[in-house]
Amino acid sequence: MRRGRTTYSDLSAALPTLSDKVLSDRLTRLTSAGVIERHRTPGWPPRVRYTLTSQGRALEPVVRSMWEWGAARREDLNESADPLESL
């Protein structure tokens, strides 16, 4: 979504383990929180695209830090013979 407008289908394909119900719920919540905007194009079939708001873009450093922490943690767990040992 950082690259501009994204469709529900694009998000669903990028997050294959997320059910449609959960994805739909998260998009609704993020829209309500002002993190993303929902743009509906009139016509048939209806087209909906999502974009980050300025508030959503401001969260990028936080999300990036969490992503990096998770990636490092995953590497730590892979190096350990006993996953509980690193806790």
PDB file of C-alpha atoms in Angstrom:
ATOM      1  CA  MET A   1       0.000   0.000   0.000  1.00  0.00           C
ATOM      2  CA  ARG A   2       3.040   2.240   0.368  1.00  0.00           C
ATOM      3  CA  ARG A   3       3.232   2.502  -3.416  1.00  0.00           C
ATOM      4  CA  GLY A   4      -0.200   4.078  -3.869  1.00  0.00           C
ATOM      5  CA  ARG A   5      -3.670   2.698  -4.281  1.00  0.00           C
ATOM      6  CA  THR A   6      -4.158  -0.979  -3.565  1.00  0.00           C
ATOM      7  CA  THR A   7      -7.135  -3.226  -4.195  1.00  0.00           C
ATOM      8  CA  TYR A   8      -8.670  -5.713  -1.802  1.00  0.00           C
ATOM      9  CA  SER A   9      -7.552  -8.505  -4.154  1.00  0.00           C
ATOM     10  CA  ASP A  10      -3.938  -7.290  -4.032  1.00  0.00           C
ATOM     11  CA  LEU A  11      -4.020  -7.218  -0.236  1.00  0.00           C
ATOM     12  CA  SER A  12      -5.644 -10.638  -0.061  1.00  0.00           C
ATOM     13  CA  ALA A  13      -2.985 -12.117  -2.370  1.00  0.00           C
ATOM     14  CA  ALA A  14      -0.192 -10.509  -0.342  1.00  0.00           C
ATOM     15  CA  LEU A  15      -1.636 -11.905   2.913  1.00  0.00           C
ATOM     16  CA  PRO A  16      -2.732 -15.449   1.960  1.00  0.00           C
ATOM     17  CA  THR A  17      -2.972 -16.729   5.544  1.00  0.00           C
ATOM     18  CA  LEU A  18      -5.435 -13.981   6.498  1.00  0.00           C
ATOM     19  CA  SER A  19      -9.101 -14.919   6.041  1.00  0.00           C
ATOM     20  CA  ASP A  20     -11.358 -12.613   4.029  1.00  0.00           C
ATOM     21  CA  LYS A  21     -13.374 -11.858   7.155  1.00  0.00           C
ATOM     22  CA  VAL A  22     -10.301 -10.785   9.123  1.00  0.00           C
ATOM     23  CA  LEU A  23      -8.906  -8.714   6.236  1.00  0.00           C
ATOM     24  CA  SER A  24     -12.243  -6.978   5.737  1.00  0.00           C
ATOM     25  CA  ASP A  25     -12.496  -6.268   9.473  1.00  0.00           C
ATOM     26  CA  ARG A  26      -8.949  -4.866   9.624  1.00  0.00           C
ATOM     27  CA  LEU A  27      -9.536  -2.613   6.622  1.00  0.00           C
ATOM     28  CA  THR A  28     -12.721  -1.290   8.229  1.00  0.00           C
ATOM     29  CA  ARG A  29     -10.908  -0.611  11.507  1.00  0.00           C
ATOM     30  CA  LEU A  30      -7.935   1.037   9.815  1.00  0.00           C
ATOM     31  CA  THR A  31     -10.308   3.231   7.818  1.00  0.00           C
ATOM     32  CA  SER A  32     -12.201   4.211  10.976  1.00  0.00           C
ATOM     33  CA  ALA A  33      -8.907   5.011  12.719  1.00  0.00           C
ATOM     34  CA  GLY A  34      -7.850   7.290   9.864  1.00  0.00           C
ATOM     35  CA  VAL A  35      -4.841   5.159   8.894  1.00  0.00           C
ATOM     36  CA  ILE A  36      -6.152   4.331   5.407  1.00  0.00           C
ATOM     37  CA  GLU A  37      -8.738   5.798   3.045  1.00  0.00           C
ATOM     38  CA  ARG A  38     -11.241   3.776   1.045  1.00  0.00           C
ATOM     39  CA  HIS A  39     -11.930   5.033  -2.492  1.00  0.00           C
ATOM     40  CA  ARG A  40     -14.895   3.578  -4.363  1.00  0.00           C
ATOM     41  CA  THR A  41     -15.133   4.104  -8.104  1.00  0.00           C
ATOM     42  CA  PRO A  42     -18.690   4.108  -9.452  1.00  0.00           C
ATOM     43  CA  GLY A  43     -19.660   1.625 -12.108  1.00  0.00           C
ATOM     44  CA  TRP A  44     -20.022  -2.090 -12.483  1.00  0.00           C
ATOM     45  CA  PRO A  45     -18.301  -3.974 -11.098  1.00  0.00           C
ATOM     46  CA  PRO A  46     -17.636  -1.547  -8.269  1.00  0.00           C
ATOM     47  CA  ARG A  47     -13.948  -0.890  -7.745  1.00  0.00           C
ATOM     48  CA  VAL A  48     -12.506  -0.131  -4.323  1.00  0.00           C
ATOM     49  CA  ARG A  49      -8.963   0.972  -3.687  1.00  0.00           C
ATOM     50  CA  TYR A  50      -7.189   1.739  -0.432  1.00  0.00           C
ATOM     51  CA  THR A  51      -4.471   4.317   0.222  1.00  0.00           C
ATOM     52  CA  LEU A  52      -2.491   5.317   3.272  1.00  0.00           C
ATOM     53  CA  THR A  53      -3.380   8.643   4.840  1.00  0.00           C
ATOM     54  CA  SER A  54      -0.712  11.000   6.130  1.00  0.00           C
ATOM     55  CA  GLN A  55      -1.378   9.493   9.557  1.00  0.00           C
ATOM     56  CA  GLY A  56      -0.776   6.019   8.095  1.00  0.00           C
ATOM     57  CA  ARG A  57       2.454   7.113   6.424  1.00  0.00           C
ATOM     58  CA  ALA A  58       3.607   8.543   9.764  1.00  0.00           C
ATOM     59  CA  LEU A  59       3.388   5.002  11.204  1.00  0.00           C
ATOM     60  CA  GLU A  60       5.920   3.644   8.696  1.00  0.00           C
ATOM     61  CA  PRO A  61       8.992   4.001  10.990  1.00  0.00           C
ATOM     62  CA  VAL A  62       7.150   2.191  13.785  1.00  0.00           C
ATOM     63  CA  VAL A  63       6.004  -0.651  11.529  1.00  0.00           C
ATOM     64  CA  ARG A  64       9.479  -0.911   9.957  1.00  0.00           C
ATOM     65  CA  SER A  65      11.079  -1.187  13.413  1.00  0.00           C
ATOM     66  CA  MET A  66       8.634  -3.909  14.419  1.00  0.00           C
ATOM     67  CA  TRP A  67       9.315  -5.768  11.149  1.00  0.00           C
ATOM     68  CA  GLU A  68      13.087  -5.583  11.720  1.00  0.00           C
ATOM     69  CA  TRP A  69      12.712  -6.740  15.328  1.00  0.00           C
ATOM     70  CA  GLY A  70      10.611  -9.695  14.182  1.00  0.00           C
ATOM     71  CA  ALA A  71      13.108 -10.621  11.450  1.00  0.00           C
ATOM     72  CA  ALA A  72      16.008 -10.528  13.929  1.00  0.00           C
ATOM     73  CA  ARG A  73      14.008 -12.580  16.414  1.00  0.00           C
ATOM     74  CA  ARG A  74      13.240 -15.158  13.719  1.00  0.00           C
ATOM     75  CA  GLU A  75      16.974 -15.428  12.955  1.00  0.00           C
ATOM     76  CA  ASP A  76      17.749 -15.866  16.667  1.00  0.00           C
ATOM     77  CA  LEU A  77      15.192 -18.665  16.940  1.00  0.00           C
ATOM     78  CA  ASN A  78      16.557 -20.397  13.839  1.00  0.00           C
ATOM     79  CA  GLU A  79      20.094 -20.358  15.262  1.00  0.00           C
ATOM     80  CA  SER A  80      19.029 -21.842  18.586  1.00  0.00           C
ATOM     81  CA  ALA A  81      18.734 -25.605  18.938  1.00  0.00           C
ATOM     82  CA  ASP A  82      16.078 -25.147  21.604  1.00  0.00           C
ATOM     83  CA  PRO A  83      13.555 -22.396  20.792  1.00  0.00           C
ATOM     84  CA  LEU A  84      12.742 -21.957  24.488  1.00  0.00           C
ATOM     85  CA  GLU A  85      16.419 -21.425  25.302  1.00  0.00           C
ATOM     86  CA  SER A  86      16.410 -17.957  23.766  1.00  0.00           C
ATOM     87  CA  LEU A  87      13.434 -16.744  25.808  1.00  0.00           C
TER      88      LEU A  87
END
